[in-house]
Coordinates of C-alpha atoms (C1' of nucleotides) in Angstrom, one line a residue:
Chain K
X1 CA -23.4 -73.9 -88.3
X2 CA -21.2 -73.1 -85.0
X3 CA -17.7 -74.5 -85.5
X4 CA -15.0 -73.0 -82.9
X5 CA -12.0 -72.0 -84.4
X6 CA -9.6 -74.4 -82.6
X7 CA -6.8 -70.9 -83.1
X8 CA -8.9 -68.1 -81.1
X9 CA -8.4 -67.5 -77.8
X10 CA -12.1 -66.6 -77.1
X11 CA -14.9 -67.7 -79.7
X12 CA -16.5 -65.6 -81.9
X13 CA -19.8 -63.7 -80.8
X14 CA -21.4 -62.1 -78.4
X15 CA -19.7 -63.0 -75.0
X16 CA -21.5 -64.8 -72.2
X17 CA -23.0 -63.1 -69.1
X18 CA -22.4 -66.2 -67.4
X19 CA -20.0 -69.3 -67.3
X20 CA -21.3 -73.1 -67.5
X21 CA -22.5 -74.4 -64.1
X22 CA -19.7 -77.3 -64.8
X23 CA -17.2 -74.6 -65.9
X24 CA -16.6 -73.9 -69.8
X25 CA -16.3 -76.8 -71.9
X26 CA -14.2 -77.0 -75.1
X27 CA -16.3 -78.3 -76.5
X28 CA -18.3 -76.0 -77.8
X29 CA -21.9 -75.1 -77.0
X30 CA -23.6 -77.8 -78.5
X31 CA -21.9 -80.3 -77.1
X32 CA -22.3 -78.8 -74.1
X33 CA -26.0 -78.4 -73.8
X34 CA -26.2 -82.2 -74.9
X35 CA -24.2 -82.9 -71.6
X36 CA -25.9 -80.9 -69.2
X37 CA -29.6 -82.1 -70.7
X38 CA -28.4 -85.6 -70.3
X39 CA -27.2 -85.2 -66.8
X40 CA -31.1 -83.4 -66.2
X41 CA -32.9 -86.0 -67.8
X42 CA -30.9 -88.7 -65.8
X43 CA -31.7 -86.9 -62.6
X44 CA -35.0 -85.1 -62.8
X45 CA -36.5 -87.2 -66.0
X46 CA -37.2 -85.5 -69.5
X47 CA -40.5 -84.3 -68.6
X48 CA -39.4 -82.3 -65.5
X49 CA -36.6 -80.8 -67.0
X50 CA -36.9 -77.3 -68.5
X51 CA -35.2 -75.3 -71.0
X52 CA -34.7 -72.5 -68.6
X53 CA -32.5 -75.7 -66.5
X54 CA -30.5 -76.7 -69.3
X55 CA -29.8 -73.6 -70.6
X56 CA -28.6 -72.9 -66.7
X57 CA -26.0 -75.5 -66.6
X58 CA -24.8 -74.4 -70.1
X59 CA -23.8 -71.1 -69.1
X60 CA -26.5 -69.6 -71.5
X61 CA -29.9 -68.1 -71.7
X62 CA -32.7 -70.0 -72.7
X63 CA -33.4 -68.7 -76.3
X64 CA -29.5 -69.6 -77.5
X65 CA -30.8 -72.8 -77.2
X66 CA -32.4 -72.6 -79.9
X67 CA -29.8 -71.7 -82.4
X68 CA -27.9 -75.0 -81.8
X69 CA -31.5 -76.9 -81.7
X70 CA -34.5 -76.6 -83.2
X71 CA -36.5 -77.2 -80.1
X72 CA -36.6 -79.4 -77.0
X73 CA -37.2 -82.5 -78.7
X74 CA -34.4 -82.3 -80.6
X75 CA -31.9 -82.6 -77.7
X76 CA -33.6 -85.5 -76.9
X77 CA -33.3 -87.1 -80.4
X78 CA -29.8 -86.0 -80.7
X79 CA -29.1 -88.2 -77.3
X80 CA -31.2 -90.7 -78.5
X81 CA -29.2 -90.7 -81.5
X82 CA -26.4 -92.8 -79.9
X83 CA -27.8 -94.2 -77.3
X84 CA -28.1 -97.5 -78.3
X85 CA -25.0 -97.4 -80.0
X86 CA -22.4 -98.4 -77.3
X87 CA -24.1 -101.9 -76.4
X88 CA -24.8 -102.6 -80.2
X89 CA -21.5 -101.8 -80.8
X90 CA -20.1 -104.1 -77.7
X91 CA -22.4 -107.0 -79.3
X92 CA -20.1 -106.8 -82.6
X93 CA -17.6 -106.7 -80.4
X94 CA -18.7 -110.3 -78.8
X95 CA -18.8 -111.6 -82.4
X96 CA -15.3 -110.7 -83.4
X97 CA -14.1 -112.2 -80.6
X98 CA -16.1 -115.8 -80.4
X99 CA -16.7 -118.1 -77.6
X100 CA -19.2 -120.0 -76.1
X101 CA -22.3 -118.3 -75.9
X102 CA -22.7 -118.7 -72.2
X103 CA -19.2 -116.2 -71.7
X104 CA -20.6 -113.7 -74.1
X105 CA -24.1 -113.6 -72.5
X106 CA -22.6 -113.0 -69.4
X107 CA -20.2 -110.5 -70.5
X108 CA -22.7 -108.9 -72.0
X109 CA -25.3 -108.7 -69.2
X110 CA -21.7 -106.9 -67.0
X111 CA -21.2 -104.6 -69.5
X112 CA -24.9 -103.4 -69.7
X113 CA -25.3 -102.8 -66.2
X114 CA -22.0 -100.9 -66.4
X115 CA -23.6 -98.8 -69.2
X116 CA -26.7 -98.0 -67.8
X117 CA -25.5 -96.8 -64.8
X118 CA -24.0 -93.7 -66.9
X119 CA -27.7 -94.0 -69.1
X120 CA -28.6 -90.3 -69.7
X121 CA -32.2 -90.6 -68.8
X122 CA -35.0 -93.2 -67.5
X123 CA -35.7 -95.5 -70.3
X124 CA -39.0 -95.8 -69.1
X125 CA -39.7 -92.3 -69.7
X126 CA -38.3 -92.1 -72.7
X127 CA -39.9 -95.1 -74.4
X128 CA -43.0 -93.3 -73.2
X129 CA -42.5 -90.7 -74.6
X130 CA -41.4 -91.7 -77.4
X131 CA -44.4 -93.8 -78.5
X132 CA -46.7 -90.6 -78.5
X133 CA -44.8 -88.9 -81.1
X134 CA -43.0 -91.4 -83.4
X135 CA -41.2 -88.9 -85.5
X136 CA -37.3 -88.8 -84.5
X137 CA -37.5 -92.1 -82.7
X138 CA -37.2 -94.5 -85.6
X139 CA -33.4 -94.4 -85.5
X140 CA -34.0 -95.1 -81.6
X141 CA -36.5 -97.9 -82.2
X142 CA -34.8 -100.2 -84.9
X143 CA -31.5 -99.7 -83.3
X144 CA -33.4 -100.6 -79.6
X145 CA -35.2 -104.1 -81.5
X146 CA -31.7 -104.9 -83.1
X147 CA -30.1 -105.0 -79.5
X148 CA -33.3 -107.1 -78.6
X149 CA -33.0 -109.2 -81.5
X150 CA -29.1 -109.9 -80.9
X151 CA -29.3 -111.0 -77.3
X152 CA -32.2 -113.7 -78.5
X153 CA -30.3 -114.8 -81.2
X154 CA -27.3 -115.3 -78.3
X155 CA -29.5 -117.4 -76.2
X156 CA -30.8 -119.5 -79.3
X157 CA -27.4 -119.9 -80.0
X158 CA -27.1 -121.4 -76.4
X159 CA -30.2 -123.5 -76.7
X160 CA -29.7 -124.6 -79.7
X161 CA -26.0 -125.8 -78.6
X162 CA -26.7 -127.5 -75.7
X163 CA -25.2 -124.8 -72.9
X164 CA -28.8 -123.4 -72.1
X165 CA -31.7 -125.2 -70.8
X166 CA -34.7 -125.3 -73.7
X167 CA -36.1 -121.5 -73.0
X168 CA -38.3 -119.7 -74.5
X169 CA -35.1 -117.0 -75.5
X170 CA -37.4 -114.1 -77.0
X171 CA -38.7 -114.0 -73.3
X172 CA -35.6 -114.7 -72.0
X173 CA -34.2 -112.0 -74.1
X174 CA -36.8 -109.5 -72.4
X175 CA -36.2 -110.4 -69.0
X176 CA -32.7 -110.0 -69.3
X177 CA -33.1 -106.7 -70.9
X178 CA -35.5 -105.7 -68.5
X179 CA -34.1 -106.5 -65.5
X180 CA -30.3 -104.7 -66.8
X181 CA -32.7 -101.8 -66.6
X182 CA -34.5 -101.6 -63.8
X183 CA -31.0 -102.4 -61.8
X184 CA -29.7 -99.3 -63.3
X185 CA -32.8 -97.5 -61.6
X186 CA -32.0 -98.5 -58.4
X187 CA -28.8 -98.0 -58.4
X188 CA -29.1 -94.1 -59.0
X189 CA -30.7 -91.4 -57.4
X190 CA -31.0 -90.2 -53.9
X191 CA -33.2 -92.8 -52.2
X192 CA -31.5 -96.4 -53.2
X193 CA -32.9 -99.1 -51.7
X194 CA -31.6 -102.6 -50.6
X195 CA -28.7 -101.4 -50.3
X196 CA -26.0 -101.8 -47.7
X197 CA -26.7 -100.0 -44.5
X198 CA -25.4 -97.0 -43.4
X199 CA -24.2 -93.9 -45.4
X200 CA -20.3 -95.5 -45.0
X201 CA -21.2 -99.0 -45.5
X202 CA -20.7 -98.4 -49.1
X203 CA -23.1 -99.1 -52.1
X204 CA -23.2 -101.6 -54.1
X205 CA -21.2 -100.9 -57.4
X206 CA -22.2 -101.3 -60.6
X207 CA -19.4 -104.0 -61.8
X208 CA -20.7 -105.7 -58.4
X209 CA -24.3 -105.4 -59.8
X210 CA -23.4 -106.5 -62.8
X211 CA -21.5 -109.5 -62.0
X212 CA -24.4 -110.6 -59.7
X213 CA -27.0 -110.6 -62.1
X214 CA -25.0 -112.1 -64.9
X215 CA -24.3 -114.8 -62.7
X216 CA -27.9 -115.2 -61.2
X217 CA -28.8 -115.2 -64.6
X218 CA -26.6 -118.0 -66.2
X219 CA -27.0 -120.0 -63.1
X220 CA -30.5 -120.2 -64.1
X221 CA -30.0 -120.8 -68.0
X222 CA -26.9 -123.3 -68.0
X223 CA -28.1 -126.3 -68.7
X224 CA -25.0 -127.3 -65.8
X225 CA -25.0 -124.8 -63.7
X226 CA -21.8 -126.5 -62.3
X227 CA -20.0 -124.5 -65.3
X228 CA -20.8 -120.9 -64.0
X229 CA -17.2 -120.9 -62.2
X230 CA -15.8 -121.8 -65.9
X231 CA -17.9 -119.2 -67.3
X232 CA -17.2 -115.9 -64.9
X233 CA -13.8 -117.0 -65.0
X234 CA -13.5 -116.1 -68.6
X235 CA -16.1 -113.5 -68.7
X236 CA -13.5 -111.1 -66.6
X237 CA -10.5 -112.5 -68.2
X238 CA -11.8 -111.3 -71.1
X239 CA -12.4 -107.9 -69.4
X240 CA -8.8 -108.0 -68.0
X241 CA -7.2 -108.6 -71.5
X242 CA -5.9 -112.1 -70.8
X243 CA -6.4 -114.7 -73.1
X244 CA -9.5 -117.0 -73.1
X245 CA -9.8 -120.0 -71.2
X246 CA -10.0 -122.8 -73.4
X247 CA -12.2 -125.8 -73.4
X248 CA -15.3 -124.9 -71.3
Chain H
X1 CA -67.1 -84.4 -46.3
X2 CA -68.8 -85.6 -49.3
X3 CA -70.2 -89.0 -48.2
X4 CA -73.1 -90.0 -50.6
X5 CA -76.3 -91.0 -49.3
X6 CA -76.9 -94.5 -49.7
X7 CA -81.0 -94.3 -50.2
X8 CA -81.0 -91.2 -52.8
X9 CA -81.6 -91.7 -56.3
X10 CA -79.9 -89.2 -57.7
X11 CA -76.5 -87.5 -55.3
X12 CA -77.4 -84.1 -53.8
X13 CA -75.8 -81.3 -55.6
X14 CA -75.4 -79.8 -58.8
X15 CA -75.8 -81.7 -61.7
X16 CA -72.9 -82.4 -64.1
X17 CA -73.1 -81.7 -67.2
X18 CA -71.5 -84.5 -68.8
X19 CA -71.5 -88.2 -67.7
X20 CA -68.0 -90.0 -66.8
X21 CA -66.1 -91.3 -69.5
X22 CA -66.4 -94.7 -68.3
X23 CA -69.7 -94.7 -67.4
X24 CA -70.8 -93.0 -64.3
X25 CA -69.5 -95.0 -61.2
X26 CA -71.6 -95.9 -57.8
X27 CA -68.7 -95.4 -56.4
X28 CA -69.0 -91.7 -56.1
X29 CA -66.9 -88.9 -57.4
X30 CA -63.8 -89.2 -54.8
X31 CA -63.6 -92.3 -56.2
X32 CA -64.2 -92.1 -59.6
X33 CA -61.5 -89.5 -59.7
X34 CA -58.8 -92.0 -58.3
X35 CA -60.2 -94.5 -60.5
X36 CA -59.3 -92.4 -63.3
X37 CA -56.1 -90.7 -62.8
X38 CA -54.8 -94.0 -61.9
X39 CA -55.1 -95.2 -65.6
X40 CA -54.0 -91.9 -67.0
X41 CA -50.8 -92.1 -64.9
X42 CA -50.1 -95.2 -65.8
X43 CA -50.9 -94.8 -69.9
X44 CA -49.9 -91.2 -70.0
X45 CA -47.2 -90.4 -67.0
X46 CA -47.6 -89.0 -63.9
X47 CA -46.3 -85.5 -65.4
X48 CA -47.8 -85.5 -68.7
X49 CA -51.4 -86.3 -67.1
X50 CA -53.5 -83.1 -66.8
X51 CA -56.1 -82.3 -64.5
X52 CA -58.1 -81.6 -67.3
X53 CA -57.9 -85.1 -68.3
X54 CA -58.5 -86.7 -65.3
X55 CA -61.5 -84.4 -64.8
X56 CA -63.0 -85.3 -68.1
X57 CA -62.3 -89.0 -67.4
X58 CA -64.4 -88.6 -64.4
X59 CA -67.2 -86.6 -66.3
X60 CA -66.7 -83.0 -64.3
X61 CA -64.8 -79.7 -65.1
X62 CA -61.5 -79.5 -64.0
X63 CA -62.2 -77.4 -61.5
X64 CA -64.5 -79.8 -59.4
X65 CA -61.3 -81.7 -58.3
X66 CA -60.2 -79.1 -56.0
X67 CA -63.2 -80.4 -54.2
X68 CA -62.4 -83.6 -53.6
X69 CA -58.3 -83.1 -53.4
X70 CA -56.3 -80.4 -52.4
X71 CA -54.1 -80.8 -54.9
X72 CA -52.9 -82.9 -58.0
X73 CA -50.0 -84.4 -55.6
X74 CA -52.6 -85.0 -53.3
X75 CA -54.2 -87.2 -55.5
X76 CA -50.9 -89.2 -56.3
X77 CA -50.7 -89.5 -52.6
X78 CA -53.8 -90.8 -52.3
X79 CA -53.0 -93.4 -54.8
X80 CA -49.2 -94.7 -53.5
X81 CA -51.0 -94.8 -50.0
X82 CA -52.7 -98.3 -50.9
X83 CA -50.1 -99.4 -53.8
X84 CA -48.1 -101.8 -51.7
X85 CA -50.4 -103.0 -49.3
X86 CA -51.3 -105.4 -52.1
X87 CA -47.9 -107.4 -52.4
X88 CA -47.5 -106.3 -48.7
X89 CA -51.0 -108.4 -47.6
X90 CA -50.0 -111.5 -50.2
X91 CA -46.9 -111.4 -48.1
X92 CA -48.4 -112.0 -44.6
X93 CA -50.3 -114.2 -46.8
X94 CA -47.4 -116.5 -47.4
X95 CA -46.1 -116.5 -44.0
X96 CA -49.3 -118.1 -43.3
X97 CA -49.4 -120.7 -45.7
X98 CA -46.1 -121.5 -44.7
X99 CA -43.9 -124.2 -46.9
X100 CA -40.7 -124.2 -48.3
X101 CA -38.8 -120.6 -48.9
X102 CA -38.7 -121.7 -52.8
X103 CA -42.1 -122.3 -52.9
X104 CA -42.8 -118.8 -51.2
X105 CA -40.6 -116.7 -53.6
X106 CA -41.7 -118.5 -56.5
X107 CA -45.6 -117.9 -55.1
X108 CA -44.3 -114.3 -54.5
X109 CA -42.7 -113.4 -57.9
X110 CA -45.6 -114.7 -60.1
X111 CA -48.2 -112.2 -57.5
X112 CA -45.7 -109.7 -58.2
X113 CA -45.6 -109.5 -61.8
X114 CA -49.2 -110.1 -62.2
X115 CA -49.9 -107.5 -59.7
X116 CA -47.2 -104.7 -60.9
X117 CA -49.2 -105.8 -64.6
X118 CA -52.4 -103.7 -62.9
X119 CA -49.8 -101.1 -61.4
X120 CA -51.4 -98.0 -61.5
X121 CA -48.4 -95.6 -63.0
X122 CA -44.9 -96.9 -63.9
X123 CA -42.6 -97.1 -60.4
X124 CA -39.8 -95.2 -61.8
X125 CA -41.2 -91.8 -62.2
X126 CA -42.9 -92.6 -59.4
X127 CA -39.8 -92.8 -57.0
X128 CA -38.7 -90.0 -58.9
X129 CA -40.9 -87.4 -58.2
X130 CA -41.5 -88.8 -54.7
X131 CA -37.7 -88.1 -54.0
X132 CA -37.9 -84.5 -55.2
X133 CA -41.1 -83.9 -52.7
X134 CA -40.5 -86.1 -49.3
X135 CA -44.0 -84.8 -48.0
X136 CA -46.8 -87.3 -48.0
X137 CA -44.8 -90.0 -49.3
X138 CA -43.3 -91.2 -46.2
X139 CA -46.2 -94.1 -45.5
X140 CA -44.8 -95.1 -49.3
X141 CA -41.6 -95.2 -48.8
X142 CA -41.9 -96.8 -45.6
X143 CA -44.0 -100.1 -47.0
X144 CA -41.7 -100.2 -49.8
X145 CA -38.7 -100.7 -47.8
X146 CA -40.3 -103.5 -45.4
X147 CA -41.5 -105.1 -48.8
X148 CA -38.3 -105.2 -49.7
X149 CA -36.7 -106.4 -46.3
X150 CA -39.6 -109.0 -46.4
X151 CA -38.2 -110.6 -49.6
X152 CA -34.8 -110.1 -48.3
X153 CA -35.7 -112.3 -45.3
X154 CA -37.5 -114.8 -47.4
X155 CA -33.9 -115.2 -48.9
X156 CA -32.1 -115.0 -46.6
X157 CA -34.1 -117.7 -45.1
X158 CA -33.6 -120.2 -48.3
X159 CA -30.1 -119.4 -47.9
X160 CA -29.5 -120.6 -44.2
X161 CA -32.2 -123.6 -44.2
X162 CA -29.6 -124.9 -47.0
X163 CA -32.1 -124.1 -50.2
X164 CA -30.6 -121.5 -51.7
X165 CA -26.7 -121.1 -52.8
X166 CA -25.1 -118.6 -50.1
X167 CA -25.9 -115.3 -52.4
X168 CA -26.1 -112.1 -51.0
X169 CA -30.1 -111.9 -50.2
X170 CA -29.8 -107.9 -50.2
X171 CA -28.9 -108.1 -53.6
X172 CA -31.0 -110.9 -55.0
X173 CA -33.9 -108.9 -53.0
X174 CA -33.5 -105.9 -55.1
X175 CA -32.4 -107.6 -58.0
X176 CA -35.8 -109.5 -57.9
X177 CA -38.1 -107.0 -56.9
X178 CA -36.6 -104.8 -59.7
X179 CA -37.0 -107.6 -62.4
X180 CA -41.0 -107.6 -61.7
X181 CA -41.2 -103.7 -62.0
X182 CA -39.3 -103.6 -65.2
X183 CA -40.8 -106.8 -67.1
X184 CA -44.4 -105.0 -66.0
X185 CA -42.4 -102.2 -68.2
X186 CA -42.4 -103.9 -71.2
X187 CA -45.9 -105.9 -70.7
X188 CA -47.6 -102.7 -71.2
X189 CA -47.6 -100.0 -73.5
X190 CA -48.1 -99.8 -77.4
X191 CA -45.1 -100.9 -78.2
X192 CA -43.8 -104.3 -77.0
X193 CA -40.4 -105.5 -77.9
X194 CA -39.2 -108.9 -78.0
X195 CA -42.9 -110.6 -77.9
X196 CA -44.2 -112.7 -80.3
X197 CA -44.3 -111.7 -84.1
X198 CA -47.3 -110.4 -85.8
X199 CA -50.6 -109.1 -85.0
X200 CA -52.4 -112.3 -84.2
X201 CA -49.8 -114.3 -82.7
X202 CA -50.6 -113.3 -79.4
X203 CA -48.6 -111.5 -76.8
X204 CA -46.9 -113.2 -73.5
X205 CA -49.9 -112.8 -70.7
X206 CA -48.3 -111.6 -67.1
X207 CA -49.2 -115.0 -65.9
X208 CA -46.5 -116.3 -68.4
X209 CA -44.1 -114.0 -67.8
X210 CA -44.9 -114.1 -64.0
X211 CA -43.8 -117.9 -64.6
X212 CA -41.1 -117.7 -66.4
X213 CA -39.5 -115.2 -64.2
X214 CA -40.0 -117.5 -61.0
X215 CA -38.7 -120.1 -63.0
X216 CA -35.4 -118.5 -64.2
X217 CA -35.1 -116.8 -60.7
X218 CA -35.3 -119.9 -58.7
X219 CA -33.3 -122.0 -60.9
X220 CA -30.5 -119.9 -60.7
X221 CA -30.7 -119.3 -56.4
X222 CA -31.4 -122.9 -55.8
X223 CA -28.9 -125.1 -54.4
X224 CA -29.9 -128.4 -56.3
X225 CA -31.6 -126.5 -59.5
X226 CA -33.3 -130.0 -59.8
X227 CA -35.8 -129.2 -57.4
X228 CA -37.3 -126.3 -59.8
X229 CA -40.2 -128.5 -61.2
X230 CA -41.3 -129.6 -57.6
X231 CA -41.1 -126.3 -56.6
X232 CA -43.4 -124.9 -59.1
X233 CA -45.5 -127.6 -58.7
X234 CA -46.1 -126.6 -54.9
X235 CA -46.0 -123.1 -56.1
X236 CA -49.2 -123.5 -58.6
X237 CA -50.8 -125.9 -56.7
X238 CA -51.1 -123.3 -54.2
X239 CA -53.0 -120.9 -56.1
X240 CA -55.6 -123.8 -57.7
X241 CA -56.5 -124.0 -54.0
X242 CA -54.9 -127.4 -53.9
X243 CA -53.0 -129.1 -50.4
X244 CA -49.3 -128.4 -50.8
X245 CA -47.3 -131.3 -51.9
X246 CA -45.1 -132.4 -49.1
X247 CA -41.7 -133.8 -48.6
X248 CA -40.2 -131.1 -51.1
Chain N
dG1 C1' -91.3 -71.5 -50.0
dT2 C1' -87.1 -71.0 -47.3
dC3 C1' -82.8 -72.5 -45.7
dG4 C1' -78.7 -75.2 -45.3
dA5 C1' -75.8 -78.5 -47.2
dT6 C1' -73.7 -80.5 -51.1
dT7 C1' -71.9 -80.7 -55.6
dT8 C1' -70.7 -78.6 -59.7
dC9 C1' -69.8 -75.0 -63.0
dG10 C1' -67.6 -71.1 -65.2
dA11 C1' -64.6 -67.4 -65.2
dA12 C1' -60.6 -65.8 -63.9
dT13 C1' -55.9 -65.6 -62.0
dT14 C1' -51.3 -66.9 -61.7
dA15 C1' -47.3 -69.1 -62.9
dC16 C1' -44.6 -71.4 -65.9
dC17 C1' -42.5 -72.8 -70.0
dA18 C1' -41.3 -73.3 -75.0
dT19 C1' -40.3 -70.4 -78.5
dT20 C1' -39.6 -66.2 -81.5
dG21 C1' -37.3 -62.3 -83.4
dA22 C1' -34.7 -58.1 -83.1
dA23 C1' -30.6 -56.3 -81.3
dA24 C1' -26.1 -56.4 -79.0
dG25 C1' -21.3 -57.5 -78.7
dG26 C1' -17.3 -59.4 -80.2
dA27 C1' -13.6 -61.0 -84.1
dC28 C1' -12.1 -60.4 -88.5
dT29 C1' -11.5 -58.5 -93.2
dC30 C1' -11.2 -54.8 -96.4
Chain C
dG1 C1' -14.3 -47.2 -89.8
dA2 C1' -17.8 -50.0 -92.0
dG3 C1' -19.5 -54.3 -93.0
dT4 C1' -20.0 -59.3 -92.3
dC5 C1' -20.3 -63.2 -89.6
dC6 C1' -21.1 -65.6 -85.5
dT7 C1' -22.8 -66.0 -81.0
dT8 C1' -25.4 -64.4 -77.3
dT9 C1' -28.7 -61.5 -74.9
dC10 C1' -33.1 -59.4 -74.0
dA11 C1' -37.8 -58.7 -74.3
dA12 C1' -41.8 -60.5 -75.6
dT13 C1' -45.3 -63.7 -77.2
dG14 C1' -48.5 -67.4 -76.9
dG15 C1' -50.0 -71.3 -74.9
dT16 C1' -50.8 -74.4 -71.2
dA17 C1' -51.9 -76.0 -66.8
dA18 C1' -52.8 -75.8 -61.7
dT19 C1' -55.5 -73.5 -58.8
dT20 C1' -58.9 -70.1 -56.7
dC21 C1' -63.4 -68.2 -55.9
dG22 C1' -68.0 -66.9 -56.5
dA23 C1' -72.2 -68.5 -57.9
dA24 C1' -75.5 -71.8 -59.8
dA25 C1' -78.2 -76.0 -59.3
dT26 C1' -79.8 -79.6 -56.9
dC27 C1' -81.7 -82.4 -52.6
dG28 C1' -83.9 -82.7 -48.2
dA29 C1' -85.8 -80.9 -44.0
dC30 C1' -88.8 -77.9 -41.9

DNA sequence: GTCGATTTCGAATTACCATTGAAAGGACTC
DNA sequence: GAGTCCTTTCAATGGTAATTCGAAATCGAC
């Protein structure tokens, strides 16, 4: 297909009337349109956004597009595509490196919010959209149910070892899932609500999210909440490269 | 405008030509047609719902909208203009009833999940288009801040009468009143993750989930966690119509 | 039967948007 | 210089969807 020569000063083709809206990428156009469409289904969801818009922010016309994609949906499967890769990816991570279920969970819930804050779209959306045509979304979908499945199997692992209260974890697994999500909505966009006051008070950020909700959670799962201290403790030191703390 | 007369048989006017989709309504057309594009934007999206649709839903051409509603926004309008006076209403409701600030959230976040369960259209679009267009959304955005501050008092109140742990009741507000919208997310659809395997085995009802939500919540903002079971004691006693227990 | 009010239809308009296909414009090779 | 390849543009098509507007079809009053 379209490879750049990494050697030429200016690619091959028929030059562009017009630059990128974020200034010309190296990385070629493909990669390019899959930024720009992510950054416009992040702000003004999938549905709203047009061709003629991402094509804009490429630096192309509309129909070039369509060389590097077969149509619209195929941006959006090509996002999709990896998506669910980076927390899947973080979960193995949480494997190799062990610990009591009750860190991981918690490092896992601060890392999600992290991630989702840079999410490339509404999940909502997407999942809607998704279920009315199935075709491209498969990859999506079993990779979306393994992240599901992982986090219930973490808090089974708690149950089951005495850190968590007896929960249902499937539904705990939702909620926790759920609720990494609908932060992420509210801390985008224009309007943000419940947030601090003022336009120089500052916003809440993400890690600070994060860390709030992963401890609100566990609070409410440790079977002694007294060990939550313990827990954060080593959740960041794990994030800051130290060793673990031992014995909790 | 178009008021139906209460003693005719049949409404004055032309005759449709088709009957509603849902059988024709007493409630009148005006009606009928918010009864309608209220399901369609919730199963469908606000965006990908047609006027078309909503007109054959209410059993008229497409055309015979424009009667009743100046527009298609209008009709979203129409709808957000009563969406929050639900939660809003159960609000006053518990200031009422009075009792403990556990019992009140834990009261508040099973109404809100159940409630959000019947929501209309999925919030997140919602707020997304309503941030794009600031006209005729202001009553919206204005109820959905106080419902917010009203939950953020309601912690803030459990945190200085000693209930709660000193958390940040902004946060927890939003972090709460996010949780309901998103777990409404995933208790709808045709695809639910993380519920209960197979066909038959049944899927969570919004009164569990409501529950279980409360539950985790409050577990993990109360001060001495072991008050949860009193606390949902008081909290489902109050909806069977039963006294309050006292001394909790 | 006529008239006014109400409700609805049907046809049309307008705008928008996804997509197609031919042609243009450059680099590179022979 | 011609031809090939790659990339992009331009013009157009076809379809869809929101909206407009005139007229039709009914009821009820007189």
């Amino acid at each position: 297909m379209s490879d750049q020569t990494t050697t030429s000063r200016r690619p091959v083709g028929r030059p562009r009337t017009k630059a990128a809206a974020g200034g010309t990428s190296e990385l070629g156009a493909r990669a390019e349109i899959v930024a720009v469409a992510s950054r416009l289904f992040a702000a003004k969801g999938v549905s709203e956004t047009t061709m003629a818009e991402i094509a804009d922010g490429a630096g192309l016309q509309q129909s070039s597009l369509y060389y590097y994609f077969r149509s619209r949906d195929a941006i959006l499967e090509e996002i999709l595509g990896t998506v669910n890769r980076v927390p899947l990816e973080f979960v193995e991570r949480l494997k190799l490196d062990g610990g009591p279920a009750a860190v991981r969970l918690h490092r896992l819930i601060r890392f999600d919010v992290a991630a989702l804050s840079e999410f490339p779209f509404d999940i909502n959306e997407v999942h809607r959209l998704a279920s009315r045509q199935p075709e491209g979304f498969d990859l999506y979908w079993e990779e979306r149910q393994r992240l599901n499945d992982e986090i219930e199997a973490l808090v089974a692992e708690g149950v089951e070892g005495g850190e968590f209260l007896s929960v249902d974890s499937r539904l705990t697994a939702m909620t926790l899932l759920a609720n990494d999500e609908a932060v992420q909505h509210w801390n985008r966009g224009r309007r943000r609500l419940a947030n601090r006051a003022g336009p120089d008070a500052g916003d809440y950020t993400s890690a600070e999210i994060g860390l709030f909700l992963a401890d609100l959670a566990l609070r409410g799962l440790l079977a002694r909440p007294a060990r939550l201290d313990a827990v954060r403790r080593a959740s960041l030191a794990r994030e800051a490269g130290e060793a673990p703390e031992s014995d909790i």
